[in-house]
Short mmCIF file of C-alpha atoms in Angstrom, two decimals:
data_model
loop_
_atom_site.label_atom_id
_atom_site.label_comp_id
_atom_site.label_asym_id
_atom_site.label_seq_id
_atom_site.Cartn_x
_atom_site.Cartn_y
_atom_site.Cartn_z
CA MET A 106 49.11 67.96 26.39
CA THR A 107 51.83 65.70 25.05
CA ASP A 108 54.47 67.05 22.71
CA THR A 109 53.85 66.80 18.99
CA PRO A 110 55.61 63.67 17.76
CA ASN A 111 57.94 63.89 14.79
CA SER A 112 56.56 60.71 13.34
CA THR A 113 53.39 58.72 13.64
CA GLN A 114 55.45 55.53 13.80
CA ASP A 115 55.97 54.17 17.35
CA ALA A 116 55.45 57.64 18.84
CA THR A 117 53.64 58.70 21.97
CA PRO A 118 50.11 59.69 20.86
CA GLU A 119 49.33 63.38 21.14
CA THR A 120 46.47 64.15 23.52
CA ALA A 121 44.57 67.09 25.00
CA ASP A 122 41.76 67.39 27.51
CA VAL A 123 39.78 69.64 25.16
CA LEU A 124 40.54 70.02 21.47
CA VAL A 125 39.15 73.10 19.68
CA VAL A 126 39.19 73.30 15.88
CA GLY A 127 38.86 76.90 14.70
CA SER A 128 40.08 80.30 15.84
CA GLY A 129 37.17 82.71 15.45
CA ILE A 130 35.28 84.22 18.37
CA ALA A 131 33.45 80.94 19.06
CA GLY A 132 36.61 78.83 19.07
CA CYS A 133 38.50 81.33 21.23
CA ALA A 134 35.57 81.52 23.66
CA ALA A 135 35.40 77.72 23.93
CA ALA A 136 39.14 77.48 24.53
CA LEU A 137 39.03 80.22 27.17
CA ALA A 138 36.08 78.70 29.03
CA ALA A 139 37.64 75.22 29.02
CA ALA A 140 40.95 76.58 30.30
CA ARG A 141 39.17 78.48 33.06
CA GLU A 142 37.78 75.13 34.21
CA GLY A 143 41.30 73.72 34.47
CA ALA A 144 41.44 71.79 31.19
CA GLU A 145 44.55 71.54 29.03
CA VAL A 146 43.39 72.90 25.68
CA LEU A 147 44.78 72.55 22.18
CA LEU A 148 43.38 74.95 19.57
CA LEU A 149 44.02 74.03 15.94
CA THR A 150 43.35 76.46 13.11
CA LYS A 151 43.88 76.51 9.35
CA ALA A 152 44.50 80.24 9.59
CA GLU A 153 48.00 81.66 9.64
CA LYS A 154 46.80 85.14 10.57
CA PRO A 155 43.65 86.61 12.10
CA ASP A 156 41.95 87.51 8.82
CA GLY A 157 41.76 83.80 8.02
CA ALA A 158 38.85 83.59 10.47
CA SER A 159 35.38 84.89 9.61
CA THR A 160 35.21 86.86 12.86
CA ASP A 161 37.95 89.15 11.58
CA TRP A 162 35.73 90.04 8.63
CA ALA A 163 32.71 90.99 10.75
CA GLN A 164 31.94 94.67 10.37
CA GLY A 165 28.77 95.91 12.00
CA GLY A 166 29.14 94.97 15.65
CA ILE A 167 27.88 92.73 18.41
CA SER A 168 24.35 93.02 19.67
CA THR A 169 23.52 93.41 23.33
CA THR A 170 20.10 93.41 24.98
CA ARG A 171 20.79 96.85 26.43
CA GLY A 172 18.78 95.78 29.43
CA ASP A 173 15.75 94.65 27.42
CA PRO A 174 16.13 90.96 26.49
CA GLU A 175 12.47 90.60 25.53
CA SER A 176 12.81 93.30 22.88
CA LEU A 177 15.84 91.60 21.32
CA LYS A 178 14.04 88.25 21.44
CA ARG A 179 11.09 89.72 19.54
CA ASP A 180 13.37 91.17 16.88
CA ILE A 181 15.25 87.88 16.41
CA LEU A 182 12.01 85.94 16.09
CA GLU A 183 10.47 88.44 13.67
CA ALA A 184 13.60 88.56 11.47
CA SER A 185 13.48 84.75 11.28
CA ASP A 186 9.92 84.92 9.92
CA GLY A 187 8.76 83.14 13.06
CA THR A 188 10.98 80.11 12.51
CA ALA A 189 13.62 80.58 15.22
CA ASP A 190 13.53 78.40 18.34
CA PRO A 191 12.24 80.53 21.27
CA ASP A 192 14.12 78.40 23.81
CA ALA A 193 17.40 78.91 21.97
CA ILE A 194 16.75 82.65 21.76
CA ASP A 195 16.17 82.66 25.52
CA VAL A 196 19.62 81.15 26.05
CA LEU A 197 21.15 83.85 23.87
CA VAL A 198 19.43 86.88 25.34
CA GLU A 199 19.67 85.71 28.96
CA HIS A 200 23.46 85.30 28.73
CA ALA A 201 24.27 88.02 26.19
CA ASP A 202 25.15 90.94 28.41
CA ASP A 203 27.07 88.86 30.96
CA ALA A 204 29.19 87.31 28.20
CA VAL A 205 29.96 90.68 26.63
CA GLU A 206 30.80 92.20 30.02
CA ASP A 207 32.95 89.26 31.12
CA VAL A 208 34.98 88.55 28.00
CA LEU A 209 34.95 91.61 25.78
CA LEU A 210 34.98 94.36 28.36
CA GLU A 211 36.64 92.99 31.50
CA THR A 212 38.95 90.30 30.09
CA LEU A 213 39.95 91.79 26.73
CA GLY A 214 39.26 95.47 27.37
CA ILE A 215 37.75 96.09 23.93
CA GLU A 216 37.35 99.83 23.44
CA PHE A 217 34.00 100.10 21.72
CA ASP A 218 33.09 103.43 20.17
CA GLU A 219 31.73 106.02 22.56
CA THR A 220 29.76 109.24 22.29
CA SER A 221 31.19 112.63 23.20
CA GLU A 222 29.65 112.11 26.65
CA GLY A 223 31.77 108.99 27.21
CA GLU A 224 28.89 106.50 26.88
CA PHE A 225 28.76 103.57 24.48
CA ASP A 226 27.78 104.65 20.97
CA TYR A 227 25.12 102.00 20.37
CA THR A 228 24.09 101.76 16.74
CA ARG A 229 21.08 100.22 15.02
CA GLU A 230 20.95 97.81 12.10
CA ALA A 231 18.24 96.37 9.90
CA ALA A 232 15.31 94.67 11.67
CA HIS A 233 16.47 95.92 15.09
CA SER A 234 13.84 97.98 16.90
CA ASN A 235 16.43 99.75 19.08
CA HIS A 236 19.97 101.10 19.09
CA ARG A 237 21.69 98.24 20.95
CA ILE A 238 24.78 97.26 18.93
CA LEU A 239 28.31 97.82 20.24
CA HIS A 240 30.87 98.51 17.53
CA VAL A 241 34.35 99.75 16.71
CA ASP A 242 34.05 101.87 13.55
CA ALA A 243 32.73 99.30 11.05
CA ALA A 244 35.49 96.76 11.76
CA THR A 245 34.29 95.27 15.02
CA GLY A 246 35.36 91.71 14.25
CA THR A 247 38.98 92.73 13.75
CA HIS A 248 39.05 94.70 17.00
CA ILE A 249 37.62 91.74 18.93
CA LEU A 250 39.41 88.79 17.36
CA ARG A 251 43.00 90.01 17.37
CA PRO A 252 43.21 90.77 21.08
CA PHE A 253 41.21 87.60 21.79
CA LEU A 254 43.69 85.47 19.85
CA ASN A 255 46.61 87.15 21.62
CA TYR A 256 45.00 86.52 25.00
CA VAL A 257 44.27 82.88 24.23
CA ASP A 258 47.75 82.33 22.79
CA ASP A 259 49.34 83.69 25.98
CA HIS A 260 47.20 81.52 28.28
CA ASP A 261 49.15 78.93 30.26
CA ARG A 262 46.60 76.17 29.61
CA ILE A 263 46.04 76.79 25.89
CA GLU A 264 48.29 75.87 22.99
CA VAL A 265 47.44 77.49 19.65
CA ARG A 266 48.68 75.71 16.54
CA GLN A 267 48.24 77.68 13.32
CA ASP A 268 48.32 76.52 9.69
CA THR A 269 46.96 73.12 10.76
CA ALA A 270 43.93 71.60 9.09
CA ALA A 271 41.69 68.93 10.53
CA LEU A 272 41.05 66.30 7.85
CA ASP A 273 38.67 63.90 9.59
CA LEU A 274 37.17 63.13 12.98
CA ILE A 275 38.48 60.09 14.81
CA THR A 276 35.45 58.06 15.86
CA HIS A 277 34.81 54.72 17.51
CA GLU A 278 31.38 53.24 18.28
CA GLY A 279 29.56 56.56 17.99
CA ARG A 280 32.04 58.49 20.12
CA VAL A 281 34.45 61.16 18.86
CA HIS A 282 38.02 60.84 20.10
CA GLY A 283 39.75 63.71 18.29
CA VAL A 284 40.85 64.58 14.77
CA LEU A 285 43.33 63.65 12.09
CA THR A 286 45.37 66.69 11.04
CA ASP A 287 47.52 67.33 7.98
CA GLU A 288 50.72 67.64 10.05
CA GLU A 289 51.98 64.34 8.62
CA PRO A 290 51.79 63.22 4.96
CA ASP A 291 49.38 60.39 5.85
CA GLY A 292 47.59 62.20 8.67
CA HIS A 293 48.54 62.97 12.27
CA PRO A 294 46.08 61.89 15.01
CA VAL A 295 45.30 64.15 17.95
CA PHE A 296 43.23 62.47 20.67
CA ALA A 297 41.07 64.43 23.09
CA GLY A 298 38.62 63.94 25.91
CA THR A 299 36.22 66.26 24.09
CA THR A 300 36.39 67.93 20.69
CA VAL A 301 34.85 71.30 19.81
CA LEU A 302 34.32 72.21 16.15
CA ALA A 303 34.37 75.97 15.50
CA THR A 304 35.25 75.97 11.83
CA GLY A 305 33.14 78.87 10.56
CA GLY A 306 31.04 79.27 7.46
CA ILE A 307 30.65 78.19 3.85
CA GLY A 308 31.43 81.33 1.84
CA ALA A 309 33.98 79.57 -0.35
CA LEU A 310 31.10 77.59 -1.88
CA TYR A 311 29.97 80.71 -3.76
CA THR A 312 31.76 83.02 -6.16
CA ARG A 313 30.93 86.14 -4.15
CA SER A 314 31.11 85.98 -0.37
CA THR A 315 31.99 88.07 2.66
CA ASN A 316 33.81 85.05 4.15
CA PRO A 317 37.51 84.14 3.96
CA ASP A 318 38.60 82.06 0.96
CA ASP A 319 39.07 78.93 3.09
CA ALA A 320 35.51 78.92 4.52
CA THR A 321 34.75 75.52 2.99
CA GLY A 322 32.39 74.14 5.63
CA ASP A 323 34.99 71.73 7.02
CA GLY A 324 33.40 71.16 10.42
CA ILE A 325 29.94 70.54 8.98
CA ALA A 326 31.29 68.05 6.47
CA MET A 327 33.44 66.16 8.97
CA ALA A 328 30.57 65.96 11.45
CA ALA A 329 28.05 64.86 8.82
CA LEU A 330 30.38 62.18 7.47
CA ALA A 331 30.81 60.90 11.03
CA GLY A 332 27.03 60.65 11.42
CA ALA A 333 26.17 63.83 13.30
CA GLU A 334 22.77 65.43 12.74
CA VAL A 335 22.60 68.59 10.63
CA GLU A 336 19.60 70.87 10.24
CA ASP A 337 18.35 73.92 8.32
CA MET A 338 21.05 73.69 5.65
CA GLU A 339 18.86 75.39 3.04
CA TYR A 340 18.98 78.69 4.91
CA VAL A 341 21.96 80.43 3.31
CA GLN A 342 21.84 84.15 4.01
CA PHE A 343 22.92 86.73 1.45
CA HIS A 344 23.91 90.19 2.62
CA PRO A 345 22.15 92.82 0.51
CA THR A 346 24.91 95.44 0.38
CA ALA A 347 28.28 94.04 -0.63
CA TYR A 348 30.44 96.15 -2.91
CA ASP A 349 29.51 95.35 -6.53
CA CYS A 350 32.89 94.65 -8.08
CA GLU A 351 31.25 93.68 -11.38
CA ALA A 352 29.94 97.23 -11.75
CA GLN A 353 33.40 98.60 -11.04
CA ARG A 354 34.97 96.24 -13.57
CA ALA A 355 32.67 97.73 -16.18
CA SER A 356 33.74 101.21 -15.09
CA ARG A 357 37.39 100.22 -15.19
CA ARG A 358 37.04 99.11 -18.79
CA SER A 359 35.99 102.68 -19.54
CA GLY A 360 38.99 103.98 -17.58
CA ASP A 361 37.10 105.30 -14.57
CA ALA A 362 37.95 102.83 -11.79
CA ALA A 363 40.93 101.70 -9.77
CA GLU A 364 42.46 98.27 -10.33
CA ARG A 365 41.42 96.79 -6.98
CA ASP A 366 37.90 95.39 -7.15
CA ASP A 367 37.58 92.51 -4.67
CA PRO A 368 34.22 92.50 -2.83
CA PHE A 369 33.80 93.84 0.68
CA LEU A 370 30.86 94.31 2.99
CA LEU A 371 29.10 97.65 3.38
CA SER A 372 27.98 97.41 6.97
CA GLU A 373 24.30 97.32 7.74
CA ALA A 374 25.03 100.09 10.23
CA LEU A 375 25.17 102.46 7.26
CA ARG A 376 21.50 101.86 6.55
CA GLY A 377 20.77 101.88 10.26
CA GLU A 378 22.15 105.42 10.41
CA GLY A 379 20.34 106.73 7.35
CA ALA A 380 21.98 105.54 4.10
CA VAL A 381 19.44 104.63 1.38
CA LEU A 382 19.32 102.33 -1.62
CA ARG A 383 18.70 103.70 -5.11
CA ASN A 384 18.24 101.87 -8.41
CA GLY A 385 19.69 102.66 -11.83
CA HIS A 386 17.10 105.40 -12.32
CA GLY A 387 18.15 107.14 -9.13
CA GLU A 388 14.95 106.10 -7.37
CA ARG A 389 14.73 104.99 -3.77
CA PHE A 390 12.81 101.72 -3.98
CA MET A 391 12.73 99.85 -0.66
CA ASP A 392 9.45 101.47 0.40
CA ASP A 393 7.83 99.45 -2.40
CA TYR A 394 9.02 96.17 -0.88
CA HIS A 395 8.59 96.51 2.89
CA PRO A 396 7.21 99.03 5.42
CA ASP A 397 10.62 99.20 7.10
CA ALA A 398 12.30 100.07 3.78
CA GLU A 399 16.11 99.79 4.08
CA LEU A 400 15.71 98.36 7.59
CA ALA A 401 13.67 95.34 6.50
CA PRO A 402 15.09 91.85 7.23
CA ARG A 403 18.12 90.91 5.18
CA ASP A 404 16.45 88.34 2.96
CA ILE A 405 13.83 90.85 1.82
CA VAL A 406 16.36 93.62 1.14
CA ALA A 407 18.70 91.24 -0.70
CA ARG A 408 15.98 90.03 -3.09
CA ALA A 409 14.79 93.61 -3.65
CA VAL A 410 18.31 94.75 -4.51
CA GLU A 411 18.77 91.89 -6.96
CA THR A 412 15.39 92.59 -8.59
CA GLU A 413 16.22 96.28 -9.06
CA ARG A 414 19.68 95.45 -10.44
CA GLU A 415 18.10 93.18 -13.03
CA GLU A 416 15.40 95.69 -13.98
CA THR A 417 17.37 98.95 -13.91
CA GLY A 418 20.97 97.90 -14.38
CA GLU A 419 22.44 98.75 -10.97
CA VAL A 420 21.79 99.57 -7.34
CA VAL A 421 23.83 101.99 -5.25
CA LEU A 422 23.99 102.74 -1.56
CA ASP A 423 23.65 106.51 -1.17
CA VAL A 424 25.61 107.61 1.90
CA SER A 425 24.85 111.32 1.46
CA THR A 426 21.79 110.85 3.67
CA LEU A 427 23.79 109.66 6.70
CA GLU A 428 23.36 111.62 9.89
CA GLY A 429 27.12 112.23 10.08
CA GLU A 430 29.96 112.49 7.56
CA PHE A 431 30.60 109.13 5.88
CA ALA A 432 34.42 109.34 5.94
CA GLU A 433 34.47 110.47 9.57
CA GLU A 434 31.93 107.99 10.90
CA TYR A 435 33.10 104.98 8.86
CA PRO A 436 36.77 105.55 8.01
CA ALA A 437 37.58 101.90 7.29
CA ILE A 438 34.79 101.54 4.72
CA ALA A 439 35.57 104.94 3.23
CA GLU A 440 39.19 103.89 2.75
CA LYS A 441 38.15 100.71 0.96
CA CYS A 442 35.97 102.78 -1.35
CA ARG A 443 38.86 105.13 -2.14
CA ASP A 444 41.13 102.14 -2.83
CA ARG A 445 38.69 101.04 -5.51
CA GLY A 446 38.31 104.44 -7.13
CA ILE A 447 34.80 105.09 -5.84
CA GLU A 448 34.21 108.82 -5.77
CA GLY A 449 31.16 110.63 -4.44
CA ASP A 450 28.37 109.37 -2.23
CA GLU A 451 27.01 106.45 -4.28
CA ILE A 452 28.58 103.02 -3.84
CA PRO A 453 27.55 100.18 -6.21
CA VAL A 454 26.18 97.20 -4.29
CA ALA A 455 24.93 93.67 -4.93
CA PRO A 456 23.86 90.73 -2.73
CA CYS A 457 26.66 88.45 -1.58
CA GLU A 458 26.73 85.14 0.34
CA HIS A 459 27.17 86.01 3.98
CA PHE A 460 26.08 83.44 6.60
CA LEU A 461 24.75 79.91 7.00
CA CYS A 462 21.84 79.86 9.43
CA GLY A 463 21.83 76.07 9.68
CA GLY A 464 24.59 73.55 10.34
CA ILE A 465 25.48 70.87 12.88
CA ALA A 466 22.55 70.46 15.26
CA VAL A 467 23.51 71.33 18.84
CA ASP A 468 21.77 71.82 22.18
CA GLU A 469 21.98 74.75 24.60
CA ASN A 470 25.53 73.73 25.57
CA GLY A 471 26.84 73.08 22.07
CA ARG A 472 26.59 69.29 22.33
CA THR A 473 26.05 67.48 19.03
CA SER A 474 24.33 64.13 18.49
CA LEU A 475 27.74 62.40 18.71
CA ASP A 476 29.20 61.63 22.14
CA ARG A 477 32.06 63.96 23.17
CA LEU A 478 31.65 66.18 20.11
CA TYR A 479 30.67 69.84 20.51
CA ALA A 480 30.26 72.52 17.86
CA VAL A 481 29.92 76.31 18.05
CA GLY A 482 29.82 79.35 15.79
CA GLU A 483 28.64 79.52 12.21
CA CYS A 484 29.09 75.80 11.60
CA VAL A 485 26.18 75.02 13.95
CA ARG A 486 22.44 75.21 14.06
CA THR A 487 21.48 76.38 17.55
CA GLY A 488 17.96 77.37 16.48
CA VAL A 489 18.57 81.06 17.22
CA HIS A 490 18.43 82.18 13.59
CA GLY A 491 15.75 79.97 12.08
CA ALA A 492 15.37 80.80 8.40
CA ASN A 493 17.04 84.22 8.56
CA ARG A 494 19.59 85.79 10.91
CA LEU A 495 19.14 89.16 12.59
CA ALA A 496 22.08 91.51 12.04
CA SER A 497 24.93 91.52 14.59
CA THR A 498 23.84 88.35 16.37
CA SER A 499 26.50 86.07 14.90
CA LEU A 500 29.38 87.29 17.08
CA LEU A 501 27.07 87.18 20.08
CA GLU A 502 25.93 83.62 19.35
CA GLY A 503 29.53 82.49 18.86
CA LEU A 504 30.57 84.10 22.15
CA VAL A 505 27.67 82.77 24.23
CA TRP A 506 27.70 79.21 22.85
CA GLY A 507 31.49 79.13 22.79
CA LEU A 508 31.65 79.86 26.51
CA ARG A 509 28.92 77.35 27.32
CA ALA A 510 30.42 74.59 25.17
CA GLY A 511 33.95 75.10 26.45
CA GLU A 512 32.82 74.95 30.07
CA ASP A 513 30.63 71.90 29.50
CA ALA A 514 33.34 70.10 27.52
CA ALA A 515 35.88 70.66 30.31
CA ASP A 516 33.44 69.71 33.07
CA SER A 517 32.39 66.47 31.33
CA GLY A 518 35.35 64.69 32.90
CA ALA A 519 36.07 62.84 29.66
CA GLU A 520 39.63 61.58 29.42
CA PRO A 521 41.49 61.22 26.10
CA GLU A 522 41.30 57.66 24.77
CA VAL A 523 43.72 56.45 22.13
CA VAL A 524 41.83 54.42 19.55
CA GLU A 525 42.62 53.26 16.06
CA ALA A 526 42.68 56.27 13.74
CA PRO A 527 41.59 56.20 10.09
CA ASP A 528 44.31 54.96 7.77
CA LEU A 529 44.85 57.69 5.20
CA ARG A 530 46.90 56.99 2.09
CA ASN A 531 49.25 59.43 0.44
CA SER A 532 50.79 57.18 -2.17
CA ASP A 533 49.91 58.67 -5.56
CA PRO A 534 51.71 61.60 -7.21
CA ASP A 535 50.46 65.11 -6.56
CA LEU A 536 47.64 66.28 -8.77
CA PRO A 537 48.14 69.14 -11.23
CA GLU A 538 48.43 72.46 -9.43
CA ARG A 539 45.09 73.79 -10.69
CA PHE A 540 43.07 70.59 -10.18
CA ALA A 541 41.32 71.58 -6.93
CA ALA A 542 40.92 75.20 -8.05
CA GLU A 543 39.24 74.21 -11.31
CA LYS A 544 36.84 71.82 -9.57
CA SER A 545 36.08 74.56 -7.05
CA VAL A 546 35.12 76.95 -9.85
CA ARG A 547 32.68 74.36 -11.20
CA LEU A 548 31.17 73.89 -7.74
CA LYS A 549 30.79 77.64 -7.17
CA ARG A 550 29.12 78.22 -10.51
CA THR A 551 26.62 75.48 -9.73
CA MET A 552 25.81 77.05 -6.36
CA ASP A 553 25.57 80.55 -7.83
CA GLU A 554 23.21 79.46 -10.58
CA TYR A 555 20.94 77.02 -8.78
CA LEU A 556 21.19 77.58 -5.01
CA GLY A 557 21.47 81.34 -4.63
CA LEU A 558 18.92 83.97 -3.65
CA GLU A 559 16.11 82.19 -5.49
CA ARG A 560 15.63 78.46 -6.01
CA ASP A 561 13.56 76.44 -8.45
CA PRO A 562 12.86 72.78 -7.60
CA GLU A 563 13.91 71.58 -11.06
CA GLU A 564 17.16 73.53 -10.82
CA ILE A 565 17.83 72.23 -7.31
CA ALA A 566 17.54 68.68 -8.65
CA ARG A 567 19.86 69.58 -11.51
CA ALA A 568 22.37 71.03 -9.06
CA SER A 569 22.21 67.88 -6.94
CA ALA A 570 23.11 65.73 -9.93
CA VAL A 571 26.06 67.96 -10.86
CA LEU A 572 27.33 68.07 -7.29
CA ARG A 573 27.06 64.29 -6.83
CA ARG A 574 29.16 63.75 -9.94
CA LEU A 575 31.69 66.31 -8.75
CA LYS A 576 31.98 64.67 -5.33
CA GLY A 577 32.47 61.31 -6.99
CA GLU A 578 35.35 62.72 -9.02
CA VAL A 579 36.97 64.22 -5.92
CA ASP A 580 36.51 61.02 -3.88
CA ALA A 581 38.30 59.04 -6.57
CA TYR A 582 41.43 61.11 -6.00
CA ILE A 583 41.21 61.70 -2.25
CA ARG A 584 41.43 57.97 -1.48
CA THR A 585 45.15 58.05 -2.17
CA ARG A 586 46.07 61.66 -1.40
CA THR A 587 45.86 63.76 1.78
CA ALA A 588 46.41 67.25 0.34
CA ARG A 589 44.59 69.98 2.27
CA ASP A 590 43.00 71.53 -0.82
CA LEU A 591 41.54 68.15 -1.80
CA TYR A 592 39.99 67.67 1.62
CA GLU A 593 38.62 71.21 1.52
CA LEU A 594 37.09 70.41 -1.87
CA ARG A 595 35.62 67.17 -0.49
CA ASN A 596 34.15 69.11 2.42
CA ALA A 597 32.71 71.72 0.07
CA CYS A 598 31.08 68.97 -2.00
CA VAL A 599 29.55 67.37 1.09
CA VAL A 600 28.13 70.67 2.31
CA THR A 601 26.73 71.66 -1.09
CA LEU A 602 24.94 68.30 -1.27
CA LEU A 603 23.49 68.87 2.20
CA ILE A 604 22.27 72.32 1.10
CA ALA A 605 20.78 70.93 -2.09
CA ARG A 606 19.04 68.09 -0.27
CA ALA A 607 17.55 70.40 2.36
CA ALA A 608 16.46 72.89 -0.30
CA GLY A 609 14.85 70.13 -2.36
CA GLU A 610 12.92 68.84 0.64
CA ASN A 611 11.53 72.27 1.58
CA ASP A 612 8.97 73.61 -0.89
CA GLU A 613 7.98 76.55 1.35
CA SER A 614 9.43 80.01 0.75
CA VAL A 615 10.60 81.25 4.12
CA GLY A 616 13.45 83.56 5.08
CA CYS A 617 16.62 82.86 3.09
CA HIS A 618 15.04 79.95 1.22
CA TYR A 619 12.95 81.49 -1.57
CA VAL A 620 11.23 79.08 -3.96
CA VAL A 621 10.23 80.74 -7.24
CA SER A 622 8.37 77.87 -8.91
CA ASP A 623 6.76 74.57 -7.98
CA GLY A 624 8.35 72.95 -11.04
CA ASP A 625 8.42 69.21 -11.45
CA GLU A 626 9.43 66.91 -8.66
CA ALA A 627 12.97 65.62 -8.89
CA THR A 628 13.18 62.10 -10.22
CA ALA A 629 15.59 61.02 -7.50
CA GLU A 630 16.48 62.07 -3.98
CA PRO A 631 20.01 63.44 -3.51
CA GLU A 632 22.06 60.74 -1.88
CA SER A 633 23.56 61.06 1.57
CA PRO A 634 27.07 62.54 1.28
CA ALA A 635 28.42 59.65 3.31
CA ASP A 636 27.12 57.21 0.70
CA ASP A 637 28.82 58.82 -2.29
#
C-alpha cells in the first residue's frame, strides 16, 4: 500500500491489493483471508471503536452444525418459510464448523462458555431443533469482534484505518476500482485491485433498532448507485424481544423507573432456555399463534408480540421460568435491566428492527454483478436467509462468506488501476447543524409507519412518494457538499426506496414481509434511486 497523501493535488495515488470497507466479523474475515493469500490489505471503517460495528452488538451466539449439517439446513429452510436458496445454505453448513474452528478457536482463541464438565455449553434459540449455538454469556459479538479487530490490526499485511467513511465507489466501464473516502474535503480516492463491501445493516432507517446509530446501509446504496444488482430488499427482520423503552418511559413518569431507557436486545437464548412471553393480562399467549410457542420463527413471534401489545397494553418476557438463575446465567443482560430500574422477573419487550435479509446480490464467493466488487455480511443477499433469518446465523454467514470473498479477491490477480475518480464538490457553506438529523427523523417515521412489521400496498406507495421527495431534497444539497452525515442520509434514502420498491412489487405475505391488505394498486412505480 502507498502512504496516504496529504493532498489530492499532484500526489501519488493511494492503492491497495484488496480494499475492505467495514470492520465487523465479515470485514475482518475478508481482510484476514486476503492477507493469508499474500495480499496487501487496507481496511476502512467509519467506526472509531468496536461497538460501532453491528457484530459488537450481537448477543445470542454463533451457530454451528454440531456435526449435523443436514439438521441445520432444514432449520434454516423452515425458518425462511421455504424461500432460502438450498445451494447457498449448503455453502454455509458445509464450511461452518471449519470456519469456526480455524478463526474463532485456533486463531483468536475465543473462550466460549463451557459446562461444568469442560465441554462447550451449546444453547438453543428459536426455530432451532437442537442445542448447537456457541456463546459467551449473551454478549458473543463483543467477545468475538474485539479480539478479531486486535488481531487484524496487528497483522503485517493489513492496515486498519478508523473513522473513515467511504462516500462513493470509483467505477469505470462496469468495473470497480476502489472508493472515494471523506479523508479530504472534496473526497480522497483509494484505488484497489478488488474492493470488498462489509458495511453492515440498515438499523438507522428505523426509530427502534438493535443496530449501531450509523447503520445507514452505505454499502448497499453505493453498490446500487453504481449499478450492482440487489435482491430481497423487502425482507426486513424485526426481533420480537427488544427492551420496551416506551413502557419504561411511562413508568418513569410515575416515578418508578431509572433514567436510562435506550433499547437493547433480550437474547433469543432466554426463550431457548425457558423464558416465556406474557401479555398485559399476565397470560402466556404464544401457544395460540404457533405450535412451537416462544420458539417459533422470529417473524411470527414479532407479529404476535405486537398484536398482544396493541390488544392488552404490554408484553413482558418472564425470566422466572428459566432453567437457571437469570442474573447468574445472563449477567450482561441482567445488568442492563438493573441500569434501567427493572426489578423482578418481568421485562417489558417490543419488536425492534434487527436484520436485513436481502441486500447486494452475491454468489458463493461474495462476488457481485460488478467486476472486481465483492460484498459480505449483512449488506448482502447470499440467499441463505430467504424471507426470514434463523437465529444466530448472521455471525456465521459473515464469517464464512468473509473468508471466501477475501480469499477469492486476493487470488483474482487484479492489480490496482488508477482511473479518473468522481469529482466531488465541497464549495457551499455547511448546512445547519440539525439539518441531516431532522431529515433522518422524517425518514425514520416514514419507515416506522409504512414499512414496519405489517405493510399495506397503499401505504407502501405513500411511503415511496415521501421518500422520493426526501431524496430529492438531500440530492439538492449533496451536489455541493461532501459531509459524512449528508452522504449517510443519501444512502439511507436510496436504501429506503429500494425497500419500498421491493415491498410494492411483492404482494405475497411471506416471512418478514407481511401484507395486511390488497388495497389499491399504486398509481406509479417508485423510481430507481439512481434516477432521482
